[in-house]
Coordinates of C-alpha atoms and ligand atoms in Angstrom, one line a residue:
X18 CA 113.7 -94.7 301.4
X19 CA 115.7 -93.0 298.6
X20 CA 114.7 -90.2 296.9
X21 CA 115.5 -91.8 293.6
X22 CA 113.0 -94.6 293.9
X23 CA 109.5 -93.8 292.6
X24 CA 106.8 -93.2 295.7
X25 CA 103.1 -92.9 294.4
X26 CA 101.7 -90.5 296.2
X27 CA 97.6 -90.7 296.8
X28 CA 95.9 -87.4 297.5
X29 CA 92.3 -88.1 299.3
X30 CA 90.5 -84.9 299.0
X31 CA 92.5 -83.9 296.0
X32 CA 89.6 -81.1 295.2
X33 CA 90.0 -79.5 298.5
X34 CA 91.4 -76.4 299.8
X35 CA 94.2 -78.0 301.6
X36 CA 95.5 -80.5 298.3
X37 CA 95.1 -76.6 296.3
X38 CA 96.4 -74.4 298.7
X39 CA 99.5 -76.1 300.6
X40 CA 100.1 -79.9 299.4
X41 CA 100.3 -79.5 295.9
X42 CA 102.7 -76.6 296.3
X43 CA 104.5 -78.3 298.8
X44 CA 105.3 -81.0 296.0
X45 CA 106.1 -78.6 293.9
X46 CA 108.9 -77.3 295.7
X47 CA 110.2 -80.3 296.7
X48 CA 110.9 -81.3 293.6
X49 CA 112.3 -77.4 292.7
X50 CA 115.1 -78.4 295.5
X51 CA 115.1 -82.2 294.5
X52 CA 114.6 -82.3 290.7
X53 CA 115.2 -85.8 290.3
X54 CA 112.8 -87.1 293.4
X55 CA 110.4 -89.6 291.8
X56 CA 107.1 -89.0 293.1
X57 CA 103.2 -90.2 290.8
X58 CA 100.3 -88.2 292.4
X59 CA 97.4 -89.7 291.9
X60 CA 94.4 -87.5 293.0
X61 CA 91.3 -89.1 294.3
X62 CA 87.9 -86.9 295.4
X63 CA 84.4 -87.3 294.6
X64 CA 84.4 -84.4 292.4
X65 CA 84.1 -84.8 288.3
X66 CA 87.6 -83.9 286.8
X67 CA 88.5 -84.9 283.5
X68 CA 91.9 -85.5 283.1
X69 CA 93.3 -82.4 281.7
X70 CA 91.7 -80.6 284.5
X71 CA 93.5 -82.9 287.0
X72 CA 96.8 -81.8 285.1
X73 CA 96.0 -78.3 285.6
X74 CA 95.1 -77.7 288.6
X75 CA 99.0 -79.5 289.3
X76 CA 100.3 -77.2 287.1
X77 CA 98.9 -74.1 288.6
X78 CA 99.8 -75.2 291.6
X79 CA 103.4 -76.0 290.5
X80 CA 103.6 -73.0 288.6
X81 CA 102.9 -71.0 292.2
X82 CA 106.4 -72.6 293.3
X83 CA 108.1 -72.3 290.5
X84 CA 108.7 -75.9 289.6
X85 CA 111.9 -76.0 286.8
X86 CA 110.1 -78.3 283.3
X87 CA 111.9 -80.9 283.5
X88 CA 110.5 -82.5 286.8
X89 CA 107.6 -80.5 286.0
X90 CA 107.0 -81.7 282.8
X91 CA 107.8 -85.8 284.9
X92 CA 104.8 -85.4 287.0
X93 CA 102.4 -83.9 285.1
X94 CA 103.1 -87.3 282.1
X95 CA 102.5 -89.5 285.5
X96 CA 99.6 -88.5 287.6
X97 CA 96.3 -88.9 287.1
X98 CA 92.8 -88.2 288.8
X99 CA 89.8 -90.9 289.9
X100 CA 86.7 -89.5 290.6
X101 CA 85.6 -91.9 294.1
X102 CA 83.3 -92.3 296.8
X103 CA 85.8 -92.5 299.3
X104 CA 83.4 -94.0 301.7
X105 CA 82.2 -96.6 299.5
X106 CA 84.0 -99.6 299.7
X107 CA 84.6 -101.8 296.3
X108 CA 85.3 -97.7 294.8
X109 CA 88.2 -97.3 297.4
X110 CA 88.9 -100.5 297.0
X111 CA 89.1 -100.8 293.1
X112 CA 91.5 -97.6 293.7
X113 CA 94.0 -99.0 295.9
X114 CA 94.3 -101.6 293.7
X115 CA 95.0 -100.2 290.9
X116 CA 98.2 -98.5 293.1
X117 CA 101.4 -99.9 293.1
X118 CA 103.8 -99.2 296.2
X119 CA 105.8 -98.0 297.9
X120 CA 102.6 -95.8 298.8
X121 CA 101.9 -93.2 300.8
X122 CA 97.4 -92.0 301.3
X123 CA 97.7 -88.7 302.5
X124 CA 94.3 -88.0 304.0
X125 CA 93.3 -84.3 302.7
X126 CA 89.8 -85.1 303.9
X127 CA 87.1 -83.4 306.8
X128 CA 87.9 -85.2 309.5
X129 CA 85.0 -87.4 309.7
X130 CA 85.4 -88.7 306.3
X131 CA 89.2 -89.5 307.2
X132 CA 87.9 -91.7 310.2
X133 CA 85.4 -93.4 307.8
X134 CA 87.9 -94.1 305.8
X135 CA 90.2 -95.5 307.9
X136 CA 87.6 -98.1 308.9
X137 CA 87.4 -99.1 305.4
X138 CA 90.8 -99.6 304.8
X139 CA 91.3 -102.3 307.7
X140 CA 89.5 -104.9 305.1
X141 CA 91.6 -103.4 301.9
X142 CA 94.8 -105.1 301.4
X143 CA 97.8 -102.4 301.3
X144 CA 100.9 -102.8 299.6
X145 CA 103.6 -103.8 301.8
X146 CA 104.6 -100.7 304.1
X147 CA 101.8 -98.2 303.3
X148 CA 102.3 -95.1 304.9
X149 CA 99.0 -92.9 306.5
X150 CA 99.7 -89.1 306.6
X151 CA 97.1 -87.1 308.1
X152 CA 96.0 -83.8 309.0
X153 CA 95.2 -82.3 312.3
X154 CA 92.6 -82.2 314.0
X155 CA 93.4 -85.9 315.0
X156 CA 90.5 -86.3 317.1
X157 CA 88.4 -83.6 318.9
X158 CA 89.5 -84.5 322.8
X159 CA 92.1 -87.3 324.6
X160 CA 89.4 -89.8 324.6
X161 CA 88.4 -89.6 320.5
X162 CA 92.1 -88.8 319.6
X163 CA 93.0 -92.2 321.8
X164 CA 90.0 -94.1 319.6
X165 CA 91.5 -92.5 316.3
X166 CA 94.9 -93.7 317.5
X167 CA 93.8 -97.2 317.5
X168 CA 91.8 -97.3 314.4
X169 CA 95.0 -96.3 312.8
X170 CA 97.0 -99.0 314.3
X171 CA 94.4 -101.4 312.9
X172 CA 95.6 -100.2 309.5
X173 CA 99.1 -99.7 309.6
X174 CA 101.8 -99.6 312.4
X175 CA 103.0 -96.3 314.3
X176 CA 106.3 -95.9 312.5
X177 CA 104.3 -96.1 309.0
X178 CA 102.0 -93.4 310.4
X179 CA 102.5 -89.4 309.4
X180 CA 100.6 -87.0 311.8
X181 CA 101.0 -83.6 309.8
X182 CA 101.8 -80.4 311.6
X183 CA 103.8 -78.5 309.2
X184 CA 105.0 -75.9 311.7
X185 CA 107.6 -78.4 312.9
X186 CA 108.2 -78.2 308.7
X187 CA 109.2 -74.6 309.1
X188 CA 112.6 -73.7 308.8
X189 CA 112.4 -71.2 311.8
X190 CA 111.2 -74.3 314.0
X191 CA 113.5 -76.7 312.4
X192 CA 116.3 -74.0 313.4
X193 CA 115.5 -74.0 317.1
X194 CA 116.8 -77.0 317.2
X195 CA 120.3 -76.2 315.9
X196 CA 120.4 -72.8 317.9
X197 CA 119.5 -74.4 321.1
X198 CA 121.6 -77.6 321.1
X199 CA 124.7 -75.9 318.9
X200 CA 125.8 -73.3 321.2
X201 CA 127.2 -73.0 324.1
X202 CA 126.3 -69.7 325.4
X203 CA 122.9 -70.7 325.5
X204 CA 122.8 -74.5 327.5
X205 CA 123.4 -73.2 330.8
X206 CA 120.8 -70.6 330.5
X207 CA 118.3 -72.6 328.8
X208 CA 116.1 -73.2 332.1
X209 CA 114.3 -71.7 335.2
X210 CA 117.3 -70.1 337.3
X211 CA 117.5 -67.5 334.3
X212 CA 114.3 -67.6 332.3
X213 CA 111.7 -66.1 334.1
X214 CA 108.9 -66.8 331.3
X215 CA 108.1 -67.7 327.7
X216 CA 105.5 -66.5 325.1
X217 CA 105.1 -68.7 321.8
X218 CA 102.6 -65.7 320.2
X219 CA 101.1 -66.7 316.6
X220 CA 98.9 -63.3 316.2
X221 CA 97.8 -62.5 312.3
X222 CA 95.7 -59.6 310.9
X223 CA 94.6 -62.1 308.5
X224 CA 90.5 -62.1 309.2
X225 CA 88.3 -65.0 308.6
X226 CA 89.4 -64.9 304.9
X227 CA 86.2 -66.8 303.9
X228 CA 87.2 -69.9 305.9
X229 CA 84.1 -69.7 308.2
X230 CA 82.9 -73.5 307.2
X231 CA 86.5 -74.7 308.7
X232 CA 87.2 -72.3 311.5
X233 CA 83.6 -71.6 312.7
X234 CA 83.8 -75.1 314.1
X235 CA 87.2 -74.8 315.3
X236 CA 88.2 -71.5 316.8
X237 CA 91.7 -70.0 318.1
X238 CA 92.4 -72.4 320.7
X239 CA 91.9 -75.6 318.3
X240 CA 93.1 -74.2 315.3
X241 CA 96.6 -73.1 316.8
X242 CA 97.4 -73.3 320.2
X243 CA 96.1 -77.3 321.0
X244 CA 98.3 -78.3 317.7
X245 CA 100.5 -75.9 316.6
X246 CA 102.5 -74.1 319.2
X247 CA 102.0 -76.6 321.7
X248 CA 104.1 -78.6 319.0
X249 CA 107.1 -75.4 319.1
X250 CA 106.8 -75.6 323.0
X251 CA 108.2 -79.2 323.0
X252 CA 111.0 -78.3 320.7
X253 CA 111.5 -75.1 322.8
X254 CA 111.6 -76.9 325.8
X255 CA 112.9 -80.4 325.3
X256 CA 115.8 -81.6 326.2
X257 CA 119.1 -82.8 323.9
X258 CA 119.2 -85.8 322.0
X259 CA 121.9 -87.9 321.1
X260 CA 121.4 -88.1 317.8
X261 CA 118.4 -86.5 315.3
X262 CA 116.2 -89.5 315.0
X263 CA 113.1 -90.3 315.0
X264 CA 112.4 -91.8 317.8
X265 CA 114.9 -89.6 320.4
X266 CA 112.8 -86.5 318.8
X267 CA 109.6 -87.7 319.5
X268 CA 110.7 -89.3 322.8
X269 CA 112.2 -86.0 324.1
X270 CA 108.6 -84.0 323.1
X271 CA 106.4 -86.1 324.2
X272 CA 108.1 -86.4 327.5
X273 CA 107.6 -82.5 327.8
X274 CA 104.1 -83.0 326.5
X275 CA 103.8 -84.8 328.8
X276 CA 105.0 -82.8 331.7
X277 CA 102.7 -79.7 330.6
X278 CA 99.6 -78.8 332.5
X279 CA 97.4 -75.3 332.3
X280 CA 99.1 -72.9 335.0
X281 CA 97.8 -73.2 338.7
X282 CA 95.7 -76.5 336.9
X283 CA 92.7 -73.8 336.9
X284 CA 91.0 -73.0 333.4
X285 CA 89.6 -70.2 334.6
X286 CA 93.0 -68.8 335.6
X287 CA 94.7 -70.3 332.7
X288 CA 93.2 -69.2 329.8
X289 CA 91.7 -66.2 328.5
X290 CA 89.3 -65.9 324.9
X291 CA 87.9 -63.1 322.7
X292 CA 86.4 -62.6 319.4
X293 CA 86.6 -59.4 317.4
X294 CA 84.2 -56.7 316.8
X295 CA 83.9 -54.6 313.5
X296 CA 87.0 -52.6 313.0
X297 CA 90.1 -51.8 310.5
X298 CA 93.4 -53.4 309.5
X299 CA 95.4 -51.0 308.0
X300 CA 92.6 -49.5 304.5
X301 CA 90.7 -53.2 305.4
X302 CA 87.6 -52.7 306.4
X303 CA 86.5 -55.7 308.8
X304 CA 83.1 -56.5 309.6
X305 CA 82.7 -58.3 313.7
X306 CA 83.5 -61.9 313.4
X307 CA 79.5 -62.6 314.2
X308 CA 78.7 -61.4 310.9
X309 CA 81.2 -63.1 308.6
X310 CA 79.5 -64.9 306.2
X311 CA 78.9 -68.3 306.9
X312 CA 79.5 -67.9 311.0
X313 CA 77.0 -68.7 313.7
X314 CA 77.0 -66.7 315.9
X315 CA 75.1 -70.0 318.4
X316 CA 78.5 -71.0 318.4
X317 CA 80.3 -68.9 320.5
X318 CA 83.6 -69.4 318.8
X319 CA 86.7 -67.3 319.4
X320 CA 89.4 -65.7 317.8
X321 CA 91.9 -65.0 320.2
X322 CA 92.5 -67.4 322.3
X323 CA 95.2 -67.6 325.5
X324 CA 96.8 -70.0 327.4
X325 CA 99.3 -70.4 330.2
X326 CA 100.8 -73.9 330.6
X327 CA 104.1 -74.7 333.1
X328 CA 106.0 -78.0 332.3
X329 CA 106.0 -79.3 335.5
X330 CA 109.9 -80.9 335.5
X331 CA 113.5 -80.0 337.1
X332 CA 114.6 -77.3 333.9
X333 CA 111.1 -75.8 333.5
X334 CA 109.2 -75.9 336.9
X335 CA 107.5 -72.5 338.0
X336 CA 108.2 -70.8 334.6
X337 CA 105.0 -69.8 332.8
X338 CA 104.8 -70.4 329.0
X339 CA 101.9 -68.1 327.3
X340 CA 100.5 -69.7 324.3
X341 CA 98.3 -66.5 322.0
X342 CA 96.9 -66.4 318.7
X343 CA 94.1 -64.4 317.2
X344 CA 93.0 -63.5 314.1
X345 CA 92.6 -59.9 312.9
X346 CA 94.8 -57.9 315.1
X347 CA 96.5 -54.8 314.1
X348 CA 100.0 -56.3 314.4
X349 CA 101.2 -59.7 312.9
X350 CA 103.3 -60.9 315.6
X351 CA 104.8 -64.5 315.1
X352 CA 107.6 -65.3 317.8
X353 CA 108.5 -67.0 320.4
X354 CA 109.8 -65.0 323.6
X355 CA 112.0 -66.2 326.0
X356 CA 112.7 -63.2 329.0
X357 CA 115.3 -64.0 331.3
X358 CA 115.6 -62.7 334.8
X359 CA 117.8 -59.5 336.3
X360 CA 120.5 -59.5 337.2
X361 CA 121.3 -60.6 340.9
X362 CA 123.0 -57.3 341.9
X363 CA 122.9 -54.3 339.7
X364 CA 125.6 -51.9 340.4
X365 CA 124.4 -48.9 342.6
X366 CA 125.0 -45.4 340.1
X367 CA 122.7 -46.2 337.3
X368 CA 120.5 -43.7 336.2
X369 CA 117.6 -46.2 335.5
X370 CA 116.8 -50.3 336.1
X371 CA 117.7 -52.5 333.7
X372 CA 114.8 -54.3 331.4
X373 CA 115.3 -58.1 331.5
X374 CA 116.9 -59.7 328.4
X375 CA 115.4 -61.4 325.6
X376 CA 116.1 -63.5 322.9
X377 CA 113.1 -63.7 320.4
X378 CA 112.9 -66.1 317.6
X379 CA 111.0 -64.9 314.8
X380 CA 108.3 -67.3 313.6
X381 CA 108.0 -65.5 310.4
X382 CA 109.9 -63.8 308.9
X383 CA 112.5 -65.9 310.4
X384 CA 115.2 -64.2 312.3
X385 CA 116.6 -64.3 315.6
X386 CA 117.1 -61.1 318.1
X387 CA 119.5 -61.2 321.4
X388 CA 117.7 -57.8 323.4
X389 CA 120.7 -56.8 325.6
X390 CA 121.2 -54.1 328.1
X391 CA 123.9 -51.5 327.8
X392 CA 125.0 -48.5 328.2
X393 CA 123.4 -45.6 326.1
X394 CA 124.9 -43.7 323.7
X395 CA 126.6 -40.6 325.0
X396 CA 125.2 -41.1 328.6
X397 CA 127.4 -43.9 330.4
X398 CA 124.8 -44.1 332.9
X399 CA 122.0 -44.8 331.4
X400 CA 120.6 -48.0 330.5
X401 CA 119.2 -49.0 327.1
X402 CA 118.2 -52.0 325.1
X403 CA 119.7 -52.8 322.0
X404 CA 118.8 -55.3 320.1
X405 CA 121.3 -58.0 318.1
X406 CA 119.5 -59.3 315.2
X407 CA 119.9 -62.3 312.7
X408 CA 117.6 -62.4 309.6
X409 CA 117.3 -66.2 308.2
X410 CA 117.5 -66.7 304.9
X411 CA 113.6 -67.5 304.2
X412 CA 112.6 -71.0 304.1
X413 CA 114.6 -73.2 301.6
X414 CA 111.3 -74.9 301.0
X415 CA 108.0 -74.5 301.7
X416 CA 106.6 -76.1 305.2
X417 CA 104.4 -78.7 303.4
X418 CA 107.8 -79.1 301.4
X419 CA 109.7 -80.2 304.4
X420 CA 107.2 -82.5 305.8
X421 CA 105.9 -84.2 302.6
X422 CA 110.0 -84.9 302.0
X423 CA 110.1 -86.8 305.1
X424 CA 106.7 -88.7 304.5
X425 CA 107.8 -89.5 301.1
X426 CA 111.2 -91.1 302.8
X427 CA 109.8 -93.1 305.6
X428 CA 111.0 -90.6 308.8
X429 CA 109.0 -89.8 310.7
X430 CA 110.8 -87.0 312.8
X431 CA 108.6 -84.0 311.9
X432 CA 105.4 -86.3 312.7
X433 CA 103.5 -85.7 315.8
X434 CA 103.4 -89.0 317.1
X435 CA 100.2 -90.7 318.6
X436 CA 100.8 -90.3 321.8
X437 CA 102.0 -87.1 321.6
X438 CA 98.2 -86.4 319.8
X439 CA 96.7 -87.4 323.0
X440 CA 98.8 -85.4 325.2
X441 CA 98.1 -82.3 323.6
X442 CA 94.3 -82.9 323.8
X443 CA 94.9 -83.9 327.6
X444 CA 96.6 -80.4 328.0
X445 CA 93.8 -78.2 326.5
X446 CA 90.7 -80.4 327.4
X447 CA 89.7 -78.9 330.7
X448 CA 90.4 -75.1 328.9
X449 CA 87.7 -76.6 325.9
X450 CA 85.3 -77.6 328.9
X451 CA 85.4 -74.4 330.9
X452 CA 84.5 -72.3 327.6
X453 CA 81.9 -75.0 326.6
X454 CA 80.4 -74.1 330.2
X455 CA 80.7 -70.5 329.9
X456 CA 83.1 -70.4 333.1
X457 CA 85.1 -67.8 331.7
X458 CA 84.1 -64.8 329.7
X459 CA 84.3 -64.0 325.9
X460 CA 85.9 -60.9 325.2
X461 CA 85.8 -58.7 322.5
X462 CA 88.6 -56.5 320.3
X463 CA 88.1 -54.5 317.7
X464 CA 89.5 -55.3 314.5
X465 CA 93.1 -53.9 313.8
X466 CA 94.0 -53.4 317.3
X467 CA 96.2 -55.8 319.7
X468 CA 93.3 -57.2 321.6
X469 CA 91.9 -56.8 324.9
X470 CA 94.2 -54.8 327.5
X471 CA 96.2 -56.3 329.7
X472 CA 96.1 -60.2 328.3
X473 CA 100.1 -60.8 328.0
X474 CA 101.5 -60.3 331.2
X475 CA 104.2 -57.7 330.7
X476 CA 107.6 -57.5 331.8
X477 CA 106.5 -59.3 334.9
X478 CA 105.7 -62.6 335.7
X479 CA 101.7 -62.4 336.7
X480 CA 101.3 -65.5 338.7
Ligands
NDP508 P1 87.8 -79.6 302.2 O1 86.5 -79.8 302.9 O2 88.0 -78.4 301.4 O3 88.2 -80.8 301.2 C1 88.1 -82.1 301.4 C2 87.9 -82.7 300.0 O4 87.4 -84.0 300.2 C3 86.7 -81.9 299.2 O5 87.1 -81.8 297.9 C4 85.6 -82.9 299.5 O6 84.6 -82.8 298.5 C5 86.3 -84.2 299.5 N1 85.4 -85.3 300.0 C6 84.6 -85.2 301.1 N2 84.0 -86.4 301.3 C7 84.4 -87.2 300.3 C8 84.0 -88.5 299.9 N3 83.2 -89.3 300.6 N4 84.6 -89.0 298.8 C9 85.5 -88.3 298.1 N5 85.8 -87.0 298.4 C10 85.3 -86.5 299.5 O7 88.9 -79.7 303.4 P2 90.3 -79.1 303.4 O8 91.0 -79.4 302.1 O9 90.2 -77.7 303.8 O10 91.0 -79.8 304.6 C11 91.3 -81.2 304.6 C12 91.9 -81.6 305.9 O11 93.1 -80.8 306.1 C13 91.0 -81.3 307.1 O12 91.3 -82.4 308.0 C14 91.5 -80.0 307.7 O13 91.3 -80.0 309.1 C15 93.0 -80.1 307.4 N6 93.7 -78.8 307.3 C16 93.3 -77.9 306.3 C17 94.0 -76.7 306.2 C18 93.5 -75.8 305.1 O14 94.1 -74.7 305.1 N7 92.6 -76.0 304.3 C19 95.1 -76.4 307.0 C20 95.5 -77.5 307.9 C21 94.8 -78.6 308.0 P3 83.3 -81.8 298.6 O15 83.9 -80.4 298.4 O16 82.4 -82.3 297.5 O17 82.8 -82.0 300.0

C-alpha cells in the first residue's frame, strides 16, 4: 500500500500506557521521516475524553518525537476520540462503521479484552482488507496461543494479521540482517565449527518502574525472553534468503523456531530464575521486588530470568545460545554475544593463551565490536584483546516507528507470524511448568549488582 494514500488507523485502548508511551510516539516519528504519509487515528477506549483532550494527549505525544507542524498540524485536524465499550457489541459495532478503509485496529488492549474482542468482530462486517495488529502476549502457552491463532483467522486472513514485537523494529536487529548476509568474512564462520556459543543478554537497571499491575503477572521469562529475544535468535541464526520478503523472512525464522528446544531438553538444567532483594543502582535506592507496590509476593514472580536453548539443525547443532534478562542490575547490558572457538594450533612461544574471539552486537546503544587477539603493545609475546568498534548511528526512527510503517503498508516482514507465536510458547512451556512446580529454585540478587554468581557460563562452554 502507498504511503500517500490515507490509512485510518484505530487505536483500541487509546487511554492506555502502551497508545501513550510507545504507539503514539511511534506515529509521530513516522511521519517526522515521512511527512507526507496519510495516516487518521481515531482513538477508541472506555475512558471519557472530550475532544480537545483526545488532541492533546497526540500532541504531547508528538511533541515527545518532535513531529515538524505541518504533518503535525494534518493529524491532529483528522483524528478524533469515541468513548466505547469495546466488549459491547452494537458500541463496537456502531464504531467500525463509522470507519472508512483501508483500516488497520491495532489492539492496545489487556489481553483478555483483545480476545473478547476479536470474538465480536467475527459478526462485524470489515471493510475490505482490514488489518489486525496486536501486542504480545499472544496467548499465555502453545495450546491458547494455537486457540488465539484461530479466532484471528475467523476475522481476517494471516497475511492481513500484525503480531507486534517491536524489537525486530529496532534498527540494531534490523542491521543484523545486513551485517550477516552482506559480508563475506562472516558466512563461513557463521556456524558451529567456529562459534562455540551465543548470549542474546537484555539486562536493565531499570526496576519495576511502577509497572507491577503488568509485570507482576508476567515476569522475566514472559516479558523478554519467550517474545523478545527468542525473536533476535531467529534473525541471528536463520539462514539467507533470496530476497527480503515477507514470506522468505518468516519462513527462514520460523524454521529455526522451530528447530529450538531448551538445552539437554531438561528445565531444570536449562533455565535458571531470580528476583531481587533490596539494594542500590547507582544514588537509587531500591526496595526488594516483594515489596514494590502493587506486587504479590503469592506470586512467586521473577526478575531475572535464564535460558539455554540449542537449535537442533546442521549450522547450529551442539552450540548453546543463553537467553538473560533481569531487571534492576547494576549494569545495563543489551547485546548479543557470539564467541568463536581457538585457534586449532597456537604457536608454541607465547607468553599467555589466547581468549577466544568475539563479535558483540550492541542491542542499545547500537554498535558493533570485532574482540580480536594480538599482540600487546611493546611486548611481542604477549597476547591481548583489542577490541574494533562500530558505533551506529542511533535509530533513524523509533521501534514502534518501524513496525507501525510496515502495518500501515500491508508487509508484514517485521510481524511474528502465527505459527511462529506457537513455536515460541512450545519452546519456553516446559521452563513455565517447572517454575510453576517449584522444580527449580528462586534465587535472589541484590539490587545494583550483576545477579547471582556464576549464571552466564564464562569463557567456557558449561555443558
Ligand atoms: P492498559 O491496561 O494500560 O491499557 C489498555 C486500555 O484499554 C486502558 O485504557 C483500558 O481502560 C482500556 N480498556 C480495557 N477494557 C476496555 C473495554 N472493555 N473497552 C474499552 N477500553 C478498555 O494496557 P497497556 O496499554 O499497558 O497494554 C496494552 C497491550 O500492550 C497489552 O496487551 C500489553 O501486554 C501490551 N504491551 C504493553 C507494553 C507497555 O509498555 N505498556 C509494552 C508491550 C506490550 P481502563 O484503564 O479503564 O482499564
Amino acid at each position: 500500500m502507498a504511503a500517500d494514500e490515507s490509512v485510518t488507523l484505530l487505536i483500541l485502548g487509546a487511554g492506555g500506557d502502551l497508545t501513550h508511551r510507545l504507539l503514539l510516539p511511534g506515529v509521530g516519528s513516522l511521519l517526522k521521516i515521512e511527512p507526507t504519509r496519510k495516516v487518521r487515528i481515531i482513538g477508541a477506549d472506555r475512558a471519557d475524553l472530550s475532544p480537545a483532550d483526545w488532541k492533546k494527549r497526540v500532541e504531547e505525544a508528538f511533541d515527545t518525537v518532535p513531529v515538524p507542524a505541518r504533518p503535525k498540524r494534518s493529524v491532529l485536524s483528522r483524528t478524533r476520540y469515541q468513548r466505547t465499550n469495546l466488549l459491547d457489541a452494537t458500541e463496537l459495532s456502531d464504531l467500525i462503521g463509522s470507519l472508512a478503509g483501508p483500516l488497520v485496529i491495532y489492539f492496545a488492549l489487556p489481553p483478555a479484552v483483545s480476545i473478547g474482542v476479536c470474538k465480536l468482530l467475527e459478526d462485524i462486517d470489515l471493510p475490505a482488507g482490514t488489518r489486525l495488529a496486536l501486542e504480545k502476549p499472544f496467548g499465555s502457552d502453545e495450546k491458547t496461543a494455537r486457540a488465539f491463532n484461530e479466532q484471528l483467522h475467523r476475522v481476517a486472513p494471516e497475511e492481513q494479521i500484525f503480531r507486534v514485537d517491536h524489537f525486530l523494529g529496532r534498527s540494531t536487529v534490523l542491521n543484523l540482517i545486513g551485517l550477516r548476509f552482506a559480508n563475506r568474512i562472516l558466512q563461513p564462520v557463521w556456524n558451529r565449527e567456529h562459534i562455540e556459543r551465543v548470549e542474546i543478554i537484555y539486562d536493565e537497571d531499570l526496576a519495576l518502574e511502577g509497572r507491577a499491575g503488568y509485570y507482576d503477572k508476567a515476569g522475566a521469562l514472559r516479558d523478554m525472553l519467550q517474545s523478545h529475544l527468542l525473536q533476535v535468535l531467529a534473525v541471528f541464526a536463520m539462514e539467507s534468503v533470496a530476497e527480503l520478503s515477507a514470506t522468505e523472512v518468516q519462513d527462514q525464522k520460523n524454521q529455526v523456531l522451530r528447530s529450538t528446544h531448551l538445552w539437554s531438553n531438561s528445565p531444570k538444567r536449562a533455565s535458571k530464575r531470580a528476583r531481587y532483594t533490596a539494594g542500590t543502582i547507582g544514588r537509587r535506592k531500591v526496595p526488594a521486588y516483594t515489596r514494590e507496590k502493587g506486587v504479590d509476593p503469592a506470586r512467586n514472580t521473577e526478575t531475572l530470568a535464564q535460558v539455554q536453548v540449542e537449535v537442533r539443525n546442521n549450522r547450529w547443532s551442539g552450540v548453546p545460545f543463553t537467553l538473560r534478562s533481569g531487571k534492576a542490575l547494576g549494569t545495563p547490558r543489551k547485546q548479543i554475544v557470539a564467541y568463536f572457538r581457538q585457534v586449532p594450533h597456537l604457536p608454541v612461544g607465547f607468553d599467555n593463551t589466547a581468549a577466544p574471539d568475539k563479535l558483540i552486537i550492541n542491542l542499545n546503544p547500537g554498535a558493533v565490536s570485532f574482540v580480536l587477539t594480538m599482540n600487546a603493545e611493546g611486548s611481542p609475546m604477549d597476547l591481548e584483546q583489542k577490541e574494533l568498534r562500530a558505533e551506529l548511528a542511533p535509530g533513524w526512527m523509533l521501534p514502534y516507528g518501524e513496525v507501525l510503517r510496515e502495518v500501515l503498508d500491508g508487509d508484514t516482514m517485521l510481524s511474528v507470524r502465527g505459527d511462529a507465536a506457537e513455536s515460541c510458547w512450545r519452546v519456553m512451556d516446559p521452563v513455565l511448568k517447572a517454575w510453576a512446580a517449584d522444580r527449580v529454585p528462586m534465587e535472589t540478587y541484590p539490587a545494583g549488582s550483576s545477579g547471582p554468581d556464576g549464571w552466564l557460563p564464562g569463557d567456557s562452554v558449561v555443558n
